[in-house]
Amino acid sequence: MGLGVAALSAVWVGLAGWLLGMRGGLVLAAVNFPLHVWLFSQVGEPVLMTLKGPGFYVGLLLGAASGWVRGLVERLEASEERYRSLVEMAPVGVLVHDGERILYANPEAGRMLGARHPKELLGCSVRSLVGPESLPLVPTHVETLLSPRESSEYPGAGRPGAELVEVRWRRRDGTPVTAEVSGARVWYAGQAAIQLTLRDLSAQQRLQHSLERLTYHDPVTELPNRAALLQEGARILALAHRQGWGVAVLWLGLEGFASLREALGQGRVDRLLRQVGERLRRVTREQDYLASCGGGEFALVAQNAAPTGVLRLARRLQRALEAPLFLGDRPVHLTPSVGIACYPKNALDLEGLLSAAYAAMQRARSEDCRVALFDPEAARQAREHMVLEEELRRALAEGELTLHYQPVLDLRSGQVAGVEALVRWLHPTRGFISPEVFIPLAEERGLIRELDRYVLREVLEQARSLPGWVAVNLAPQSFREPGFVRFLQESLEQTTTAPDKLVLEITERTLADPRTAQPVLERLRALGVWVAVDDFGTGYSSLTYLRSFPLDHLKVDRSFVQGIGSHPQDQAILRGVFFLARNLGLECVAEGVETAEQVEWLRAEGCALAQGYHFARPMPLEQLRTWLHSHDSLRSSSSAGDNPGK
């Protein structure tokens, strides 16, 4: 009877432990001790037997054990639930299959494979969802995963940290999707299975595709850009070298593109460029490679092209742009120039061919012939100009340029009215370089403003040592520079030079735009600087600026002076200019005077000032001082001879 009571007590405590856990079972066993004693007393068992009997201790042990087992089961269930939740919410796809059929798919796997619900994938064949080209990469035989030695047959199978492979999958609608996959051996529903983890690469591939388009395509014309041209062009040249083909590179540039952008704005110019790109694309051959190089310029690599065929292709590109393009109802006419370079005649690499074609395009533009083949001599001159440009920059930085001065005489008194400053360049190795070479180069390469400022600074530093005023030639680019007048004012103040000591000589071309010229001339007049029109009669034909602009001198071009005594037409023009100048209050300066006959004629016709080789050649400052002393001595002796009584 005692054993029955003990067993009943143990069952009760064990059930309590299962319900309340291990700690609750122990507590209930202790609390149940009085009940255990009372039960034993009811059946006539002594209390000591209660403690000695196994029932009490079995109850304690069973309560604790049943509570521990219940806790373990709960933890296992919680762990399994957490794992399932993680798998269900995972941002990667998870598939479990038995080698043939899919046993489990999480929501992400369903989305990746085009299923409305992951349950739609259950029972589907794995092979039906994998592209044929990727089947060898995906483990589909569970047996290969049962042995660790054989698990390496498939990439990423059966081992932690295994390599990942890219697999091409087929969605339910047949569209492809690429995923990064790893495989592992698992037990699922009591059987050996394979778990595949899939990471969708679609977004990554779209981003990569977008980056490639940004890197290798022009966003305006949708044509390949220069980076793509360099890659594809190199491949074409390598193929041409192996096959023995000829290759031509054509460079097409749109004339006046910069001014077009200023007039229309970038948005409208982009619309024009899209039309240009589309027209050029339509006339290129299938084997040709057309690319946009920016700034309204395009390059085309023509494969297996004979010289005559290349010329026809160039003409075809030009004809494609002959018809006007339209911005709404507004027609826009473009003038393309094309340069051509051929492989292997003109260059052996793509960069060389592109440079040669660009140089040919520049020649076509400058000579107004629209199409030009690469000329090695022109390229040599271009390289020479590039070297000379760098040397001119160095000469400006190191003060290598010097000034020569040519006197300007007053024909009425014989005195020196002033001098003209002329820049000279004595190169340390090349020797004397003519201004007719380096001044046009400075204008072409954007150095003329720096050169003009260099000359002005030198002139103002030496102005005190010069007789009368000093004239300086000023390029149109310098005249139109917004900061020029301020620079001149600061330079005059720094050198304490009187403004009326300086004469700025500008060409008629500078005055062609009155809206730009008028404000600058008025500021120069307010500053006190004199202004002369150089080479008068050879440039801007209108004479309205003579009455509109604040001017001081007219320098008559030497070509008219050379005609004195031999060309009556030149003499008639000079008389008209002198008459016009006198009535407008301007002084005339005759350039290029070389004979005494010319001097006498100019004096008789009322020309005030003259300069030329008859009086003196341009000379350095020290030599000018010697010449001035000699000239003054000669004038003094002449005056004494004319007036012997003095």
XYZ file of C-alpha atoms in Angstrom:
646
model
C 0.000 0.000 0.000
C 2.908 2.384 0.811
C 4.485 1.759 -2.527
C 1.253 2.630 -4.280
C 1.007 5.885 -2.419
C 4.644 6.668 -3.216
C 4.074 5.886 -6.875
C 0.968 8.074 -6.934
C 2.913 10.897 -5.292
C 5.794 10.490 -7.779
C 3.404 10.573 -10.752
C 1.785 13.698 -9.394
C 5.113 15.468 -8.894
C 6.391 14.320 -12.303
C 3.235 15.646 -13.979
C 3.646 18.939 -12.132
C 7.286 19.130 -13.223
C 6.242 18.573 -16.854
C 3.653 21.297 -16.562
C 5.688 23.766 -14.488
C 9.250 22.962 -15.509
C 12.219 21.612 -13.580
C 12.270 24.354 -10.928
C 8.513 24.175 -10.446
C 8.680 20.370 -10.082
C 11.280 20.611 -7.316
C 9.252 23.211 -5.443
C 6.065 21.173 -5.773
C 7.878 18.011 -4.578
C 8.964 19.838 -1.394
C 5.496 21.264 -0.841
C 4.025 17.797 -1.487
C 6.139 16.305 1.333
C 3.467 16.867 4.114
C 0.852 15.306 1.848
C 3.197 12.404 1.249
C 3.619 11.952 5.046
C -0.102 12.182 5.657
C -0.840 9.566 2.995
C 1.633 7.185 4.558
C 0.104 7.765 8.008
C -3.335 6.960 6.663
C -2.172 3.587 5.510
C -0.438 2.918 8.809
C 3.135 3.437 7.661
C 5.465 5.165 10.100
C 6.858 8.593 9.085
C 10.405 7.250 9.160
C 9.466 4.790 6.453
C 8.277 7.747 4.416
C 11.755 9.214 4.440
C 13.448 5.878 3.954
C 11.160 4.791 1.189
C 12.022 5.494 -2.438
C 8.814 7.275 -3.233
C 9.855 10.693 -1.956
C 13.182 10.705 -3.748
C 11.713 9.267 -6.908
C 9.185 12.117 -6.813
C 11.895 14.710 -6.472
C 13.920 13.154 -9.301
C 10.932 12.654 -11.547
C 9.738 16.251 -11.008
C 13.118 17.655 -11.884
C 13.640 15.291 -14.824
C 10.217 15.846 -16.315
C 10.635 19.630 -15.963
C 14.057 19.507 -17.646
C 12.708 17.397 -20.524
C 9.805 19.773 -20.990
C 12.192 22.757 -21.052
C 14.396 21.009 -23.600
C 11.423 20.273 -25.827
C 10.289 23.881 -25.582
C 13.748 25.178 -26.436
C 13.952 22.869 -29.406
C 10.561 23.989 -30.595
C 11.508 27.657 -30.121
C 14.801 27.128 -31.943
C 13.039 25.418 -34.814
C 10.487 28.232 -34.966
C 13.213 30.857 -34.963
C 15.039 29.016 -37.738
C 11.846 28.734 -39.755
C 11.122 32.456 -39.228
C 14.651 33.356 -40.282
C 14.353 31.216 -43.389
C 10.896 32.596 -44.191
C 12.072 36.203 -43.743
C 15.552 35.726 -45.232
C 16.527 38.100 -48.088
C 17.930 35.079 -49.943
C 16.044 32.237 -51.550
C 16.119 28.805 -49.903
C 15.183 25.619 -51.765
C 15.225 22.107 -50.338
C 14.937 19.215 -52.784
C 15.517 15.483 -52.793
C 17.404 15.485 -56.051
C 14.309 15.416 -58.193
C 11.490 17.376 -56.594
C 11.364 20.519 -54.515
C 10.361 19.805 -50.917
C 10.471 23.333 -49.520
C 10.761 26.904 -50.851
C 10.805 30.118 -48.848
C 8.975 33.268 -50.057
C 12.134 34.856 -51.528
C 12.794 31.741 -53.614
C 9.201 31.888 -54.828
C 9.598 35.536 -55.822
C 12.873 34.904 -57.621
C 11.427 32.004 -59.601
C 8.219 33.805 -60.521
C 5.745 31.933 -58.247
C 2.821 33.813 -56.742
C 3.212 31.658 -53.615
C 6.199 29.469 -52.686
C 3.894 26.445 -52.387
C 3.538 26.544 -56.184
C 7.131 25.324 -56.402
C 6.606 22.269 -54.212
C 6.824 19.102 -56.253
C 8.373 20.868 -59.249
C 11.397 19.309 -60.911
C 14.659 21.062 -60.096
C 15.930 20.475 -63.626
C 12.929 22.304 -65.074
C 13.916 25.475 -63.203
C 17.626 25.464 -64.091
C 18.933 26.608 -67.452
C 20.635 23.795 -69.386
C 23.941 25.637 -69.377
C 23.903 25.729 -65.549
C 22.788 22.142 -64.773
C 26.354 20.905 -64.131
C 26.755 23.581 -61.457
C 23.738 22.579 -59.354
C 23.798 19.385 -57.239
C 20.781 17.283 -58.128
C 21.844 13.840 -56.775
C 21.489 13.452 -53.014
C 23.789 10.410 -53.060
C 26.767 12.579 -53.951
C 26.222 14.548 -50.767
C 25.989 11.595 -48.391
C 29.727 10.986 -48.350
C 32.075 13.860 -47.375
C 34.592 12.562 -49.929
C 32.061 12.842 -52.745
C 30.477 16.113 -51.647
C 33.158 18.085 -53.501
C 31.873 16.857 -56.858
C 29.648 19.917 -57.012
C 30.786 23.462 -56.231
C 29.455 24.698 -52.939
C 28.018 21.346 -51.843
C 28.107 19.873 -48.348
C 30.706 22.021 -46.638
C 30.546 25.291 -44.723
C 32.119 28.343 -46.313
C 32.001 26.663 -49.728
C 32.493 28.578 -52.944
C 29.560 30.277 -54.609
C 28.599 29.779 -58.241
C 26.421 31.814 -60.607
C 23.509 29.792 -61.922
C 21.103 30.725 -64.690
C 17.546 29.904 -63.575
C 14.312 29.935 -65.539
C 11.322 31.610 -63.951
C 7.848 30.130 -64.215
C 7.110 32.377 -67.200
C 10.329 31.281 -68.935
C 12.311 34.503 -68.387
C 15.878 34.032 -67.153
C 17.216 35.138 -63.788
C 20.759 34.776 -62.485
C 21.433 33.857 -58.864
C 24.490 33.119 -56.771
C 24.041 29.593 -55.346
C 25.599 27.462 -52.634
C 24.539 23.889 -51.688
C 24.568 21.911 -48.450
C 23.535 18.395 -47.307
C 20.583 18.482 -44.844
C 17.911 16.220 -43.356
C 14.414 17.263 -44.092
C 11.243 15.434 -43.021
C 13.299 12.423 -42.042
C 15.173 12.026 -45.324
C 18.456 13.144 -46.892
C 18.036 16.278 -48.961
C 19.920 19.187 -50.552
C 19.451 22.757 -49.444
C 20.263 25.467 -52.007
C 20.735 29.092 -50.975
C 20.076 31.569 -53.807
C 21.071 35.263 -53.897
C 19.350 37.220 -56.673
C 21.893 39.046 -58.870
C 19.321 40.881 -61.023
C 19.670 44.247 -59.240
C 23.443 43.931 -59.253
C 23.422 43.122 -62.962
C 21.117 46.064 -63.709
C 23.437 48.361 -61.777
C 26.440 46.945 -63.586
C 24.678 47.411 -66.917
C 23.853 51.024 -66.006
C 27.454 51.683 -64.987
C 28.684 50.174 -68.234
C 26.342 52.416 -70.218
C 27.521 55.455 -68.288
C 31.138 54.427 -68.819
C 30.955 53.420 -72.464
C 28.021 55.382 -73.952
C 27.371 59.029 -74.620
C 24.182 59.930 -72.710
C 23.105 62.500 -75.329
C 23.423 60.572 -78.606
C 23.266 57.035 -77.130
C 26.330 56.250 -79.263
C 29.480 54.605 -77.872
C 31.812 57.179 -76.352
C 35.567 57.632 -76.634
C 36.308 55.005 -73.961
C 34.311 52.396 -75.894
C 35.939 53.551 -79.129
C 39.405 52.919 -77.731
C 38.487 49.365 -76.685
C 36.600 48.352 -79.808
C 38.994 50.178 -82.124
C 41.957 48.300 -80.665
C 40.135 45.019 -81.280
C 39.376 46.018 -84.886
C 43.014 46.941 -85.512
C 44.220 43.635 -84.073
C 41.810 41.763 -86.339
C 42.857 43.847 -89.348
C 46.509 43.064 -88.635
C 45.795 39.324 -88.596
C 43.581 39.406 -91.688
C 45.651 41.917 -93.652
C 42.744 44.370 -93.947
C 42.922 48.113 -94.339
C 41.304 50.286 -91.677
C 40.384 53.956 -91.901
C 39.487 56.357 -89.108
C 37.229 59.296 -89.958
C 36.863 62.277 -87.634
C 33.807 64.477 -88.219
C 33.492 67.904 -86.610
C 30.608 70.376 -86.748
C 31.803 73.905 -87.512
C 30.703 76.678 -85.172
C 29.503 74.242 -82.526
C 30.675 76.407 -79.603
C 28.798 79.472 -80.880
C 25.769 77.263 -81.538
C 25.778 76.230 -77.883
C 25.976 79.859 -76.792
C 23.088 80.831 -79.076
C 20.714 77.931 -78.402
C 21.635 76.661 -74.944
C 22.814 73.225 -73.926
C 19.378 71.577 -73.896
C 18.564 72.472 -77.498
C 22.048 71.602 -78.661
C 21.618 68.159 -77.083
C 18.438 67.680 -79.099
C 20.350 68.586 -82.253
C 23.145 66.173 -81.398
C 20.644 63.348 -80.954
C 19.378 64.024 -84.473
C 22.938 64.174 -85.805
C 23.814 60.861 -84.151
C 20.720 59.196 -85.591
C 21.454 60.416 -89.112
C 25.074 59.295 -88.977
C 24.036 55.912 -87.558
C 21.707 55.333 -90.509
C 24.418 55.832 -93.147
C 27.230 53.824 -91.536
C 27.867 50.274 -92.640
C 27.253 47.320 -90.360
C 30.980 46.623 -89.966
C 31.803 50.258 -89.113
C 32.060 51.522 -85.540
C 30.634 55.002 -84.868
C 31.313 56.854 -81.621
C 30.590 60.286 -80.156
C 33.674 62.154 -78.939
C 31.870 65.141 -77.405
C 31.843 68.793 -78.417
C 29.955 68.100 -81.647
C 32.605 65.666 -82.918
C 32.288 62.032 -83.993
C 34.759 59.296 -84.929
C 34.161 56.313 -87.172
C 36.391 53.251 -87.555
C 35.802 51.731 -90.998
C 36.894 48.098 -91.447
C 38.226 46.624 -94.671
C 37.901 49.970 -96.459
C 39.760 50.901 -99.663
C 40.872 54.566 -100.086
C 38.182 55.329 -102.677
C 35.564 53.671 -100.501
C 36.624 55.792 -97.530
C 36.169 58.995 -99.519
C 32.704 57.859 -100.561
C 31.921 57.091 -96.923
C 33.076 60.579 -95.892
C 30.858 62.151 -98.545
C 27.955 59.998 -97.365
C 28.411 61.248 -93.794
C 28.402 64.835 -95.041
C 25.331 64.365 -97.223
C 23.487 62.932 -94.211
C 23.809 66.345 -92.556
C 23.135 68.518 -95.600
C 19.405 68.709 -94.939
C 18.570 71.081 -92.068
C 17.778 69.768 -88.617
C 14.777 71.147 -86.796
C 14.139 72.503 -83.333
C 10.375 72.638 -83.514
C 9.690 74.633 -86.675
C 13.104 76.291 -86.641
C 15.621 74.879 -89.167
C 19.291 74.634 -88.160
C 21.981 74.120 -90.796
C 25.216 72.374 -89.844
C 28.482 72.251 -91.783
C 30.555 69.113 -91.118
C 34.261 68.740 -91.858
C 35.803 65.262 -92.123
C 39.398 64.184 -91.684
C 40.665 60.745 -92.749
C 43.626 58.658 -91.569
C 44.472 55.165 -92.823
C 46.037 52.110 -91.193
C 48.872 51.199 -91.548
C 49.943 54.109 -93.772
C 49.428 56.970 -91.307
C 49.727 55.212 -87.945
C 49.946 51.735 -86.419
C 47.840 52.255 -83.297
C 44.398 53.683 -82.655
C 45.562 56.760 -80.734
C 47.845 57.664 -83.624
C 45.048 57.199 -86.142
C 42.631 59.304 -84.107
C 45.190 62.096 -83.777
C 45.939 61.955 -87.494
C 42.241 62.014 -88.438
C 41.634 64.943 -86.091
C 44.541 66.874 -87.615
C 43.150 66.167 -91.088
C 39.730 67.436 -89.975
C 41.309 70.662 -88.711
C 43.039 71.111 -92.067
C 39.760 70.497 -93.918
C 38.153 73.163 -91.750
C 40.938 75.740 -92.158
C 41.242 75.210 -95.928
C 37.448 75.082 -96.378
C 37.665 71.848 -98.377
C 35.301 69.878 -96.054
C 37.163 66.565 -96.555
C 40.912 66.085 -96.130
C 43.303 63.145 -95.958
C 46.008 63.165 -93.340
C 49.085 65.137 -94.421
C 52.319 64.106 -92.627
C 53.938 67.478 -93.354
C 51.033 69.335 -91.787
C 51.295 67.027 -88.790
C 55.006 67.767 -88.517
C 54.273 71.483 -88.511
C 51.584 70.978 -85.871
C 54.089 69.145 -83.666
C 56.619 71.902 -84.266
C 54.045 74.506 -83.262
C 53.270 72.540 -80.114
C 56.953 72.509 -79.148
C 57.258 76.194 -79.991
C 54.187 76.956 -77.877
C 55.792 75.365 -74.821
C 58.988 77.309 -75.455
C 57.004 80.541 -75.795
C 55.325 79.857 -72.455
C 58.759 79.367 -70.910
C 60.050 82.550 -72.563
C 57.174 84.559 -71.086
C 57.708 83.055 -67.643
C 61.468 83.641 -67.659
C 61.459 87.091 -69.280
C 63.244 85.917 -72.396
C 61.368 88.279 -74.732
C 62.791 91.768 -75.291
C 61.519 95.058 -76.712
C 62.802 97.021 -79.677
C 61.686 100.569 -80.391
C 61.177 102.367 -83.702
C 61.069 106.185 -83.647
C 58.076 108.087 -84.985
C 59.032 111.521 -86.330
C 57.053 114.739 -86.564
C 57.407 115.711 -90.240
C 56.800 119.365 -89.443
C 59.594 119.833 -86.900
C 61.791 116.813 -87.437
C 61.594 115.959 -83.736
C 60.881 112.494 -82.361
C 57.216 112.504 -81.357
C 57.306 109.030 -79.889
C 58.293 105.400 -80.455
C 56.548 102.168 -81.262
C 57.378 99.173 -79.057
C 57.897 95.912 -80.929
C 58.451 92.578 -79.171
C 61.367 90.382 -80.220
C 62.349 86.820 -79.309
C 65.961 85.691 -79.361
C 65.748 81.964 -78.657
C 68.773 80.492 -76.816
C 69.189 77.688 -79.393
C 66.998 78.602 -82.376
C 68.251 82.169 -82.607
C 65.987 85.011 -83.751
C 62.342 83.941 -84.184
C 60.269 86.265 -86.322
C 57.213 87.960 -84.790
C 55.337 86.761 -87.868
C 55.827 83.235 -86.456
C 55.292 83.513 -82.727
C 52.595 86.224 -82.599
C 50.105 84.243 -84.775
C 51.011 81.182 -82.702
C 50.208 83.099 -79.502
C 46.843 84.139 -80.963
C 46.034 80.577 -81.999
C 47.014 78.960 -78.690
C 45.459 81.554 -76.379
C 48.731 83.157 -75.272
C 48.218 86.565 -76.880
C 46.650 88.153 -73.776
C 49.593 87.051 -71.660
C 52.002 88.316 -74.332
C 50.287 91.738 -74.511
C 50.414 92.140 -70.741
C 54.070 91.154 -70.737
C 54.853 93.872 -73.331
C 52.811 96.515 -71.493
C 54.568 95.836 -68.189
C 57.988 96.105 -69.861
C 57.018 99.281 -71.730
C 55.712 101.038 -68.630
C 58.855 100.117 -66.712
C 60.978 101.743 -69.435
C 58.620 104.603 -70.322
C 60.648 107.276 -68.481
C 63.670 106.567 -70.697
C 61.678 106.923 -73.907
C 61.160 110.109 -75.905
C 57.598 111.339 -76.305
C 54.869 108.744 -76.196
C 55.241 104.993 -76.702
C 52.829 102.983 -78.851
C 51.964 99.346 -78.100
C 50.056 96.992 -80.404
C 47.049 95.432 -78.676
C 45.355 92.234 -79.906
C 41.540 92.123 -80.159
C 41.461 89.357 -77.533
C 43.244 91.615 -75.024
C 41.063 94.610 -75.868
C 37.892 92.583 -75.219
C 39.163 91.018 -71.973
C 36.930 92.241 -69.096
C 39.826 92.889 -66.726
C 42.140 94.647 -69.190
C 41.358 98.287 -68.317
C 41.742 97.577 -64.600
C 45.080 95.851 -65.266
C 46.253 98.862 -67.282
C 45.200 101.328 -64.596
C 46.994 99.370 -61.873
C 50.126 99.064 -64.027
C 50.193 102.836 -64.672
C 49.849 103.517 -60.942
C 52.532 101.013 -59.952
C 55.061 102.443 -62.432
C 53.931 106.072 -61.847
C 53.666 106.487 -65.619
C 51.519 109.313 -66.984
C 48.588 107.875 -68.972
C 49.232 110.232 -71.928
C 52.639 108.605 -72.302
C 50.931 105.484 -73.706
C 49.295 104.943 -77.097
C 47.368 101.703 -77.646
C 47.258 100.594 -81.286
C 44.198 98.541 -82.206
C 43.128 97.156 -85.571
C 39.958 97.987 -87.467
C 38.789 94.433 -86.786
C 38.706 95.273 -83.070
C 36.164 98.018 -83.785
C 33.873 95.787 -85.859
C 31.471 95.312 -82.914
C 30.599 98.817 -81.648
C 28.622 97.487 -78.659
C 31.775 95.856 -77.312
C 34.311 98.460 -78.393
C 32.526 101.668 -77.337
C 32.539 101.078 -73.531
C 36.221 100.059 -73.521
C 37.271 103.085 -75.589
C 35.363 105.415 -73.307
C 37.073 103.945 -70.231
C 40.477 104.319 -71.897
C 39.678 107.958 -72.757
C 38.647 108.564 -69.135
C 41.919 106.996 -68.031
C 43.873 109.391 -70.237
C 45.399 106.790 -72.565
C 45.672 107.554 -76.298
C 44.209 105.200 -78.917
C 45.351 104.723 -82.516
C 43.840 102.671 -85.346
C 46.614 100.547 -86.840
C 46.877 99.509 -90.527
C 44.077 101.887 -91.439
C 42.442 101.155 -94.787
C 42.998 97.391 -94.861
C 40.309 96.128 -92.490
C 36.806 97.105 -91.439
C 35.394 99.043 -94.383
C 32.849 101.271 -92.589
C 34.032 104.750 -91.586
C 31.233 105.399 -89.109
C 33.465 104.439 -86.187
C 35.761 107.405 -86.950
C 33.029 109.831 -85.852
C 31.579 107.573 -83.135
C 34.634 106.334 -81.265
C 37.073 108.406 -79.150
C 40.266 107.994 -81.246
C 43.514 109.987 -81.512
C 45.698 108.612 -84.333
C 45.220 106.921 -87.707
C 48.177 104.800 -88.795
C 48.056 104.501 -92.577
C 49.095 101.074 -93.803
C 52.501 100.766 -95.467
C 50.948 99.297 -98.615
C 49.581 102.766 -99.515
C 52.848 104.531 -98.652
C 54.802 102.199 -100.928
C 52.703 103.414 -103.863
C 53.824 107.045 -103.545
C 55.403 108.147 -106.819
C 54.311 105.039 -108.723
C 50.610 104.461 -108.076
C 48.352 107.521 -108.398
C 45.461 105.538 -106.881
C 47.406 105.066 -103.641
C 48.253 108.748 -103.544
C 44.593 109.654 -104.055
C 43.599 107.384 -101.156
C 46.250 108.957 -98.919
C 45.035 112.501 -99.728
C 41.503 111.466 -98.841
C 42.614 109.918 -95.539
C 44.658 113.006 -94.599
C 41.730 115.301 -95.392
C 39.343 113.115 -93.393
C 41.705 112.973 -90.411
C 42.230 116.756 -90.316
C 38.487 117.393 -90.302
C 37.931 114.823 -87.524
C 40.762 116.167 -85.385
C 42.950 113.049 -85.790
C 46.680 112.867 -86.468
C 47.893 110.582 -89.269
C 50.960 108.358 -88.929
C 52.433 106.994 -92.178
C 54.024 103.571 -91.750
C 56.757 101.987 -93.862
C 58.458 105.181 -95.072
C 61.654 104.166 -96.884
C 62.656 107.016 -99.227
C 63.238 110.775 -99.078
C 60.749 111.162 -101.936
C 58.019 109.604 -99.787
C 58.934 111.925 -96.890
C 58.672 115.041 -99.053
C 55.349 113.983 -100.554
C 53.868 113.181 -97.134
C 55.028 116.505 -95.699
C 53.601 118.388 -98.667
C 50.231 116.635 -98.297
C 49.973 117.530 -94.612
C 50.779 114.171 -92.979
C 51.828 114.909 -89.420
C 53.852 111.831 -88.364
C 55.864 109.069 -90.058
C 58.003 106.056 -89.252
C 60.011 103.632 -91.336
C 63.442 102.409 -92.327
C 64.250 105.796 -93.902
C 64.498 107.178 -90.377
C 65.466 104.152 -88.272
C 64.880 100.454 -87.863
C 63.486 99.013 -84.604
C 66.325 98.851 -82.054
C 66.975 97.952 -78.391
C 66.669 100.673 -75.760
C 70.427 101.306 -75.400
C 70.843 101.626 -79.147
C 67.835 103.939 -79.268
C 69.524 106.294 -76.815
C 72.589 106.466 -79.061
C 70.411 107.089 -82.091
C 68.504 109.855 -80.315
C 71.747 111.597 -79.396
C 72.954 111.363 -82.995
C 69.603 112.556 -84.337
C 69.528 115.563 -82.008
C 73.106 116.452 -82.988
C 72.201 116.208 -86.667
C 69.138 118.412 -86.175
C 71.198 120.979 -84.274
C 73.825 121.153 -87.001
C 71.127 121.411 -89.658
C 69.473 124.252 -87.781
C 72.793 126.034 -87.409
C 73.480 125.634 -91.129
C 70.096 127.092 -91.989
C 70.661 130.056 -89.633
C 74.380 130.978 -89.813
C 73.838 134.301 -88.079
C 72.695 132.659 -84.865
